[in-house]
Short mmCIF file of C-alpha atoms in Angstrom, two decimals:
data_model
loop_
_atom_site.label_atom_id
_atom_site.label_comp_id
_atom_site.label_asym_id
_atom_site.label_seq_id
_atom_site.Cartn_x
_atom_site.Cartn_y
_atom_site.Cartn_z
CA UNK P 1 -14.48 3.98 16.43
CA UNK P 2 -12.80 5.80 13.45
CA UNK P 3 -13.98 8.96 12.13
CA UNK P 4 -13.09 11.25 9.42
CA UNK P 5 -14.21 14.54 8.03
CA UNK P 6 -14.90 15.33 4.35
CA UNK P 7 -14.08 18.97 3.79
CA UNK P 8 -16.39 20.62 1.66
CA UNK P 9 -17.87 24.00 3.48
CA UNK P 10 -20.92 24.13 4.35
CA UNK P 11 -21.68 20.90 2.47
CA UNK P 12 -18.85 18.75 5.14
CA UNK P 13 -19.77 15.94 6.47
CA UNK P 14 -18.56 12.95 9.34
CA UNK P 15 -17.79 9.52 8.25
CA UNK P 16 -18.07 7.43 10.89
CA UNK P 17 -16.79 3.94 10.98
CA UNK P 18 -17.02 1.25 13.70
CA UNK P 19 -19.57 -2.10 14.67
CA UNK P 20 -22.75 -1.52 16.43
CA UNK P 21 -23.49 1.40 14.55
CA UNK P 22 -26.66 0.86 13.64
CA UNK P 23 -27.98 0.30 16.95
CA UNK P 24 -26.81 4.12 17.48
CA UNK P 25 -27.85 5.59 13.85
CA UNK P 26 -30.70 7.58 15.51
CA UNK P 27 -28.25 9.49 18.19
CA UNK P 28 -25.74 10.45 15.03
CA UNK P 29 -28.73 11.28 12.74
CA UNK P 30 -30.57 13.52 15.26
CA UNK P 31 -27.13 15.36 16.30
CA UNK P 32 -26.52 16.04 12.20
CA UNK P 33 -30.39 16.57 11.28
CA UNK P 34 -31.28 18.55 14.23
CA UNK P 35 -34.32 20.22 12.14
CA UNK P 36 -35.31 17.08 10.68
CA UNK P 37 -38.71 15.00 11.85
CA UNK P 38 -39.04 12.29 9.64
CA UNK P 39 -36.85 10.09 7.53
CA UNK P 40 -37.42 8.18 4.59
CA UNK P 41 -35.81 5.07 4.43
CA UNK P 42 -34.36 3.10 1.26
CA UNK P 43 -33.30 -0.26 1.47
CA UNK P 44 -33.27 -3.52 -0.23
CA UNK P 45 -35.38 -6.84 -0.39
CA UNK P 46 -31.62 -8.77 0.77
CA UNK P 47 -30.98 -5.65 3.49
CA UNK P 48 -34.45 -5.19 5.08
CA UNK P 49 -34.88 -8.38 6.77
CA UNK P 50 -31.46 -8.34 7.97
CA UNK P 51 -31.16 -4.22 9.16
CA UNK P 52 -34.13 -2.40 8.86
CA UNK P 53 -36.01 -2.70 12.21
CA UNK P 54 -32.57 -2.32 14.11
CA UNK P 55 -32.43 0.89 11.85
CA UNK P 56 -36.04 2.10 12.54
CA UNK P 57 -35.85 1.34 16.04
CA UNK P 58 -33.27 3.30 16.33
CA UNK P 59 -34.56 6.64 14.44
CA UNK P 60 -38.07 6.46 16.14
CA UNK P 61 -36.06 6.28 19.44
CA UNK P 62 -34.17 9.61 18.71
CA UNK P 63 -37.82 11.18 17.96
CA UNK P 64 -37.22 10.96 14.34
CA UNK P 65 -40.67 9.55 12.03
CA UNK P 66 -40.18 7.39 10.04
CA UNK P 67 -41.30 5.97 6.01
CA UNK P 68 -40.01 3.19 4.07
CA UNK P 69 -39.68 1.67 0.79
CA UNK P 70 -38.24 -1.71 0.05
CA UNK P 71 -37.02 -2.11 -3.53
CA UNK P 72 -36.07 -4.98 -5.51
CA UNK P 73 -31.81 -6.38 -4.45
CA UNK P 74 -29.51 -5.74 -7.84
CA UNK P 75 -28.38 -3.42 -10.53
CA UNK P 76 -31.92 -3.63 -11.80
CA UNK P 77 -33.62 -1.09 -9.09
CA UNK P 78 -31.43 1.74 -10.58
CA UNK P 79 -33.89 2.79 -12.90
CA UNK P 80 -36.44 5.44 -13.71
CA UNK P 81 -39.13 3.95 -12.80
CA UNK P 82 -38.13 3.09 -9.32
CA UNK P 83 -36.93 6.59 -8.90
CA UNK P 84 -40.36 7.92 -10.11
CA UNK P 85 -41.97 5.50 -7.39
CA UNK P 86 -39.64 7.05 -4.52
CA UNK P 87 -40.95 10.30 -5.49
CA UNK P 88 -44.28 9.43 -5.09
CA UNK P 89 -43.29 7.62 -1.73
CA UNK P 90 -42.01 10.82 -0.53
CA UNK P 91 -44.82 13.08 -1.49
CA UNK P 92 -47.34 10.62 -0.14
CA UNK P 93 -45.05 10.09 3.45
CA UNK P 94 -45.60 14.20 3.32
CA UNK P 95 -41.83 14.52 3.06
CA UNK P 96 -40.68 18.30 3.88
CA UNK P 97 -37.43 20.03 2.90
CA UNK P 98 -36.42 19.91 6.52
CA UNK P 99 -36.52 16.24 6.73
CA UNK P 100 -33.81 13.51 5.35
CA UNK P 101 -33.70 10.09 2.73
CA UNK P 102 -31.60 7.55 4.41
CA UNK P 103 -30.27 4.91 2.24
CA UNK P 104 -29.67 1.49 4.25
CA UNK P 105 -27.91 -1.24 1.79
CA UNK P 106 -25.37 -1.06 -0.93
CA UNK P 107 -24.24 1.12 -3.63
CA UNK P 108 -27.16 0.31 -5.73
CA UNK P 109 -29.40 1.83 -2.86
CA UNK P 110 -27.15 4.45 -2.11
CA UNK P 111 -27.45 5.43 -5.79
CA UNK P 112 -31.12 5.67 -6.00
CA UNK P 113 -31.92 6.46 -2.68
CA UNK P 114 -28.99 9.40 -3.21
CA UNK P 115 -30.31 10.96 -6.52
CA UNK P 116 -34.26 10.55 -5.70
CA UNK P 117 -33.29 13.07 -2.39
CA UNK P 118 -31.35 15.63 -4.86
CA UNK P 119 -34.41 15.74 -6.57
CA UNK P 120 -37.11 15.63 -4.69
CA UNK P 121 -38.27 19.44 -3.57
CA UNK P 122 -35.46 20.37 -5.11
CA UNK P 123 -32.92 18.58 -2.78
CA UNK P 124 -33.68 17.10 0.87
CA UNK P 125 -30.82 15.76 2.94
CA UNK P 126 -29.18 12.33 2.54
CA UNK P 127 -27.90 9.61 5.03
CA UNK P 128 -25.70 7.15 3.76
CA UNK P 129 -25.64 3.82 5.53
CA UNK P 130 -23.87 1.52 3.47
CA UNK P 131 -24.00 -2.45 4.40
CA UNK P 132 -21.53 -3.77 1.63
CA UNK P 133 -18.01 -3.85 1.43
CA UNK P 134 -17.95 -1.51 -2.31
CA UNK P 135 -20.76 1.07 -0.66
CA UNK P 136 -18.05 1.17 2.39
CA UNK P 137 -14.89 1.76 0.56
CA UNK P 138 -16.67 3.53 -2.04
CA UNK P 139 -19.57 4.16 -3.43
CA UNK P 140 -20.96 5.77 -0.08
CA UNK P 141 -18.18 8.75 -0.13
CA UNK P 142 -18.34 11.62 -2.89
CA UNK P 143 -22.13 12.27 -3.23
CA UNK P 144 -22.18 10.65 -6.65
CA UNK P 145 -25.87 9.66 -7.13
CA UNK P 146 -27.37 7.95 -10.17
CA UNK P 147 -29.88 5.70 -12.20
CA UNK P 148 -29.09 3.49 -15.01
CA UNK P 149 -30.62 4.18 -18.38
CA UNK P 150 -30.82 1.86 -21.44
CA UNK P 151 -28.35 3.04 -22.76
CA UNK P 152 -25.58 2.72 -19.87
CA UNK P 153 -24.74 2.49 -16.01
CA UNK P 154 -25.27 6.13 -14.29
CA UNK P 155 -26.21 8.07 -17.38
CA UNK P 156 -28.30 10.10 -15.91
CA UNK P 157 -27.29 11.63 -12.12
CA UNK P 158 -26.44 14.48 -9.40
CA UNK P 159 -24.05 15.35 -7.24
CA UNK P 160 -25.55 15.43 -3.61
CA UNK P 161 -23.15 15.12 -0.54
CA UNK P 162 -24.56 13.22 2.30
CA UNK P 163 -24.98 15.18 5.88
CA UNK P 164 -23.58 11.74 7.54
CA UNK P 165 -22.35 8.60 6.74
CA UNK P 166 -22.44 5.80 8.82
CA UNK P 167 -20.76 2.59 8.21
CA UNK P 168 -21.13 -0.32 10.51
CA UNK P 169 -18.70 -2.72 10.03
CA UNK P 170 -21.19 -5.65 11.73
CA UNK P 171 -23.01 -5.52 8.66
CA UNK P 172 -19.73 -7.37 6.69
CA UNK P 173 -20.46 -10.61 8.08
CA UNK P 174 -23.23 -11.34 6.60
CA UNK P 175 -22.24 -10.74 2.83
CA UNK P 176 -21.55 -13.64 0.33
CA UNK P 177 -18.21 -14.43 -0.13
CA UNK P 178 -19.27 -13.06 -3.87
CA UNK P 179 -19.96 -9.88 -2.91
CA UNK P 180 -17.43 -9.12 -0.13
CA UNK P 181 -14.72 -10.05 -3.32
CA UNK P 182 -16.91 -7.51 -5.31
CA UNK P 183 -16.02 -4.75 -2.39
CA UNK P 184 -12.03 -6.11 -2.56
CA UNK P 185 -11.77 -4.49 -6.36
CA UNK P 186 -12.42 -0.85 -4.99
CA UNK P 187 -9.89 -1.63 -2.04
CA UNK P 188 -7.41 -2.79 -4.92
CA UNK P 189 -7.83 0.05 -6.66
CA UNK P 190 -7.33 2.17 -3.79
CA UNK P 191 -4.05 0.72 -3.37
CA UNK P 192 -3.22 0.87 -7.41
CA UNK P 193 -3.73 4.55 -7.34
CA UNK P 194 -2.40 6.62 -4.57
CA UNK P 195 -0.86 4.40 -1.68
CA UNK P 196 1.88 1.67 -2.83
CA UNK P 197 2.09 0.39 1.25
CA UNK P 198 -1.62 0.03 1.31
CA UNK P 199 -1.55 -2.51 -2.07
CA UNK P 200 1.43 -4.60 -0.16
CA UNK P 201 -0.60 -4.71 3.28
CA UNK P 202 -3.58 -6.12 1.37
CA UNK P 203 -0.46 -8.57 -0.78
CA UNK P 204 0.63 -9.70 3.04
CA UNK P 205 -3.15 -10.44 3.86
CA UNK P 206 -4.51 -12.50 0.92
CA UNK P 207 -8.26 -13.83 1.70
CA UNK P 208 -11.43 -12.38 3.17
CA UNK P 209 -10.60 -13.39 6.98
CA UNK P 210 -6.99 -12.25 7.34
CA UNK P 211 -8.12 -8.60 5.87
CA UNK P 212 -11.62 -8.63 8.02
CA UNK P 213 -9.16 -8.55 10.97
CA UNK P 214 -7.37 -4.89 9.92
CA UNK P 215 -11.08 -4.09 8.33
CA UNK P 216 -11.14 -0.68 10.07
CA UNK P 217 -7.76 0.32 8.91
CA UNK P 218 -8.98 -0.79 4.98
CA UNK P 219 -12.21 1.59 5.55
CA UNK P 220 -10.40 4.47 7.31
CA UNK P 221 -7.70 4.48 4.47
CA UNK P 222 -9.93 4.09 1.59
CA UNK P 223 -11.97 6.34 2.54
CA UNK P 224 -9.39 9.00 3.85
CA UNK P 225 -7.83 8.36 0.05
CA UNK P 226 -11.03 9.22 -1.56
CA UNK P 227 -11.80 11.92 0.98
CA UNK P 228 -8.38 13.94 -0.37
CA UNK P 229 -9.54 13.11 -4.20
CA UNK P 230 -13.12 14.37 -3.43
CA UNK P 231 -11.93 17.93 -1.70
CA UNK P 232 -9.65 18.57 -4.17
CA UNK P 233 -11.85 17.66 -7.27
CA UNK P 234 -15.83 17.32 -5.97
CA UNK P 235 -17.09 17.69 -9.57
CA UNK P 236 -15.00 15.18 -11.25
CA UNK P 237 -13.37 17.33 -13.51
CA UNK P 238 -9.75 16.93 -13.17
CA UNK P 239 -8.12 14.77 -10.28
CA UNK P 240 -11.56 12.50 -9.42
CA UNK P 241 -10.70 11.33 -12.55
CA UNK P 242 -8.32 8.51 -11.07
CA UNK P 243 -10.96 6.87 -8.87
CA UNK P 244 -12.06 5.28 -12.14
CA UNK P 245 -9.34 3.08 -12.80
CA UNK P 246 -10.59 -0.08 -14.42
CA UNK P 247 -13.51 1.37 -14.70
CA UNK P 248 -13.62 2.63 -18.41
CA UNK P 249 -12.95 -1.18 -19.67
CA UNK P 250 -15.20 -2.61 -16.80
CA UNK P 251 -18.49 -0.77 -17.97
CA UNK P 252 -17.35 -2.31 -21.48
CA UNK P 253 -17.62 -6.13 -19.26
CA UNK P 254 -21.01 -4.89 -17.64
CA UNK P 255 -22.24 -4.35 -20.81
CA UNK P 256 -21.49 -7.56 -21.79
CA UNK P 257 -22.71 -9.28 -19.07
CA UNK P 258 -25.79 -7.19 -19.77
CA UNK P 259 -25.37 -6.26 -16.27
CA UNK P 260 -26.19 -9.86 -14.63
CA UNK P 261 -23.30 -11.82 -15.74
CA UNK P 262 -20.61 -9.96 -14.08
CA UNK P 263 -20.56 -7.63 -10.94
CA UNK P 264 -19.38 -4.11 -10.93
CA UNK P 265 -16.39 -5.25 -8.51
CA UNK P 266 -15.50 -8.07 -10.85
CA UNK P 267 -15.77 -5.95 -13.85
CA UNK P 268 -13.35 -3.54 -12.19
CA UNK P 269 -10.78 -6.17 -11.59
CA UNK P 270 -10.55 -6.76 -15.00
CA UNK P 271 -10.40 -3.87 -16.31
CA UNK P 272 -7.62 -2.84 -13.92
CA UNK P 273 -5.43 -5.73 -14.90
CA UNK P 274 -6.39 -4.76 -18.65
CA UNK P 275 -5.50 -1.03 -18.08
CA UNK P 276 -2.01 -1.78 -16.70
CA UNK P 277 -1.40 -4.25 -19.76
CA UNK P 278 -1.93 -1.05 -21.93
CA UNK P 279 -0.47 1.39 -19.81
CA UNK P 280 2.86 -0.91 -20.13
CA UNK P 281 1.77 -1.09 -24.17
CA UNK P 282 1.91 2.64 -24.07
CA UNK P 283 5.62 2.77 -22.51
CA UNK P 284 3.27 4.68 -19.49
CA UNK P 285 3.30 1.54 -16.65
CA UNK P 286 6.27 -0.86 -15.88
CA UNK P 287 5.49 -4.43 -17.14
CA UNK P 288 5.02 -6.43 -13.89
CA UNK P 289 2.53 -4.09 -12.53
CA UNK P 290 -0.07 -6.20 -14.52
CA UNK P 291 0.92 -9.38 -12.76
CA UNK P 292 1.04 -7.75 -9.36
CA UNK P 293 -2.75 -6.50 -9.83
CA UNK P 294 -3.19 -9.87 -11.79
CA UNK P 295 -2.16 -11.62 -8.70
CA UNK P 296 -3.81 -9.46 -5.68
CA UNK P 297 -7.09 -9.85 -7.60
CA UNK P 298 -7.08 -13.61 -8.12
CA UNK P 299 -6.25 -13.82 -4.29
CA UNK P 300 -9.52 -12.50 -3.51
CA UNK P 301 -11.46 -14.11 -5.88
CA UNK P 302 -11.69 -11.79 -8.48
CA UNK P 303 -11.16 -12.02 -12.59
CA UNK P 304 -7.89 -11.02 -13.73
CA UNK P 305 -9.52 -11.16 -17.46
CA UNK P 306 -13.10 -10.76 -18.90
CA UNK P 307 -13.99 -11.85 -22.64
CA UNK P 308 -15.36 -9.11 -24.30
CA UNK P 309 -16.47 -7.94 -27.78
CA UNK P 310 -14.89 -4.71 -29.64
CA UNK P 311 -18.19 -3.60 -30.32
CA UNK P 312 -19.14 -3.61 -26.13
CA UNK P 313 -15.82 -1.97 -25.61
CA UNK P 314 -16.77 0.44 -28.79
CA UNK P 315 -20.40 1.39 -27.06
CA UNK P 316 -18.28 1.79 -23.23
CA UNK P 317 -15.65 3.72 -24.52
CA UNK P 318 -18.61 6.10 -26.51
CA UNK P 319 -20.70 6.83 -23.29
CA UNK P 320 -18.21 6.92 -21.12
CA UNK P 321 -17.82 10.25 -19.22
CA UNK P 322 -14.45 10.94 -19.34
CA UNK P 323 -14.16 11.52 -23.11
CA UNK P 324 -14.68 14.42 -24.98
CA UNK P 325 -15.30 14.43 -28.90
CA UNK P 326 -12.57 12.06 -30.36
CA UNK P 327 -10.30 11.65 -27.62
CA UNK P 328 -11.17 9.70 -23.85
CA UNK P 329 -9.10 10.03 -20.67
CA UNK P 330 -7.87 6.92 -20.26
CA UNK P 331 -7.03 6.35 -15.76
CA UNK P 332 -3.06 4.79 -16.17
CA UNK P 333 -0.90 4.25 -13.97
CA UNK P 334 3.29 5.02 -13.96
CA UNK P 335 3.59 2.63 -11.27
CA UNK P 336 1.46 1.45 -8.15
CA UNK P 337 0.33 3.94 -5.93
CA UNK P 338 0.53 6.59 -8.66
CA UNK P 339 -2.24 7.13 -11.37
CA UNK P 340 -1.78 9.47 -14.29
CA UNK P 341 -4.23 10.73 -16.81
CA UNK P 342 -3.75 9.45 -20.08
CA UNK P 343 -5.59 11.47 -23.08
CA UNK P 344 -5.69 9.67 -26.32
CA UNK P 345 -8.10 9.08 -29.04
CA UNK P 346 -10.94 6.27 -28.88
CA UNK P 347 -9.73 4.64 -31.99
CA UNK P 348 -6.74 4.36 -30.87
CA UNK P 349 -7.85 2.82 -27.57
CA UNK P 350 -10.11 0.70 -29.37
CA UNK P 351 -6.68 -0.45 -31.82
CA UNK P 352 -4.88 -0.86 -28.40
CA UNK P 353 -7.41 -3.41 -27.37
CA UNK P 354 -7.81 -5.23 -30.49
CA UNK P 355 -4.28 -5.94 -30.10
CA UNK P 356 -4.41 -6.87 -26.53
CA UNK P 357 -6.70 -9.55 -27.69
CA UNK P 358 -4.65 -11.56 -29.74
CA UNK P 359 -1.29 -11.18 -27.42
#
């Protein structure tokens, strides 16, 4: 068992981190909900058959109620309609302010299930009890909660810190090879950003069965890495900032993809191999950091390059939160294990990439 605490005041919460955990979920839930009498469960139509009952089980034998909806697997259930339904799911299960959403699956889940309980009455508490490698690492952490609009990933969102998060690490071997490598570009990142000896123990463990054996040491330090981000900066104004490396340039390959062709992990990758080719264009990142990434990422199975059109990266780089008027903040890094943040103005990004394109 691992544990760590996120410090926020009276909005802190436990991570906790170990297998069997789901078996147990009712003992943590009751000892950090002790008001609480029912809770609403989110999960997935991959999830469900695999976790729910062990889940539910668990809850009803802590005393806790419980309600649940099942929504569609995939990007596609973080919209408004399915966040409308959950509202009427929770009004109809007679959901009170004292009670809790728990949100058993990935991030997708995590995101909907996250934002419909900062909204509903107002705000209810949150479980997080993320089943994928990304949700783990990532997603879960932070209290960033949001549905996708037409218009982009996320556009419309909260922040709402869980009470508990619980992540069982059991739950990792049943994930496609796919999506496990779609977890490995947050670890990556993780590594690219803040610790140098973290990127070089995932270099000396290449493949998902040599890291699945120091899997509690990956959670523990990506998470204790996002934990000191998130104190520091909970609103994403300044220093949060960095957690999005890759990520400007890999909305612009979602987009592309329209959102089925390439996963968020795999859009990631790419854009973090991209953003250390500029970062070197810009005199900001030394020259073989591209091939390091480059090569880390291809060892896991993800893309090291993404085709994509200057008028995707045109409509990313528009939306894209950290910009403001003319200018974006573009996540850079002045060597691995240290991101910077880069201001500069969107046409000259979008120049920068043209270029990139015909190197």
């Amino acid at each position: 068992m691992k544990m760590l605490q996120v410090g926020l005041g009276d909005r802190s919460y436990p991570i906790y981190m170990a297998p069997g955990l789901l078996d147990q979920a009712g003992m943590y839930c009751r000892s950090a909900l002790p008001r609480a009498e029912k809770i609403f469960v989110v999960t997935d139509s991959n999830v469900a058959p695999l976790y729910l009952d062990a889940l539910t089980g668990s809850l009803r034998a802590a005393g806790f109620r419980t309600a649940c909806r099942v929504v569609p697997a995939g990007e596609s259930a973080k919209r408004p309609e399915l966040l409308f339904r959950l509202w009427e799911d929770m009004a109809a299960a007679r959901l009170t302010r004292t009670d809790a959403v728990a949100a058993l699956g990935g991030g997708v889940v995590g995101d909907l299930a996250g934002f419909a309980a900062a909204t509903f009455l107002r705000g209810v508490d949150l479980v997080q009890l993320p089943t994928t490698l990304l949700a783990q690492v990532d997603s879960s952490v932070g209290g960033k909660v949001a549905v996708d609009l037409p218009a982009g990933k996320n556009l419309a969102g909260a922040f709402w810190q869980p009470r508990l998060v619980l992540m069982d690490t059991d739950t990792l071997s049943t994930l496609e090879d796919r999506t496990f490598s779609d977890g490995m570009a947050e670890v990556i990142k993780y590594g690219c950003i803040r610790d140098e000896g973290f990127f070089r123990l995932l270099e000396a463990h290449p493949g998902r069965r040599a890291v699945m054996e120091h899997i509690e040491e990956v959670l523990y330090t990506c998470c204790g890495l996002k934990r000191d981000v998130v104190e520091k900066d909970e609103r994403d104004t300044g220093e949060r900032m960095i957690l999005n490396f890759g990520h400007t340039l890999g909305h612009a390959y979602e987009r592309a993809g329209r959102y089925e062709t390439w996963t968020h992990g795999q859009a990631v990758s790419a854009g973090m191999v991209l953003a250390a080719r500029l970062g070197a264009a810009l005199g900001v990142t030394p020259p073989e950091t591209a091939g390091e990434i480059r090569a880390l990422a291809t060892a896991f199975g993800l893309p090291a390059a993404i085709d994509c059109s200057q008028e995707d990266y045109a409509a990313a780089i528009g939306l894209d939160k950290k910009g403001a008027g003319e200018d974006i903040t573009l996540v850079l890094l002045a060597r691995l294990g240290k991101a910077i943040l880069h201001k500069l103005p969107k046409a000259e990004l979008l120049s920068l990439l043209a270029a990139e394109e015909h190197r």
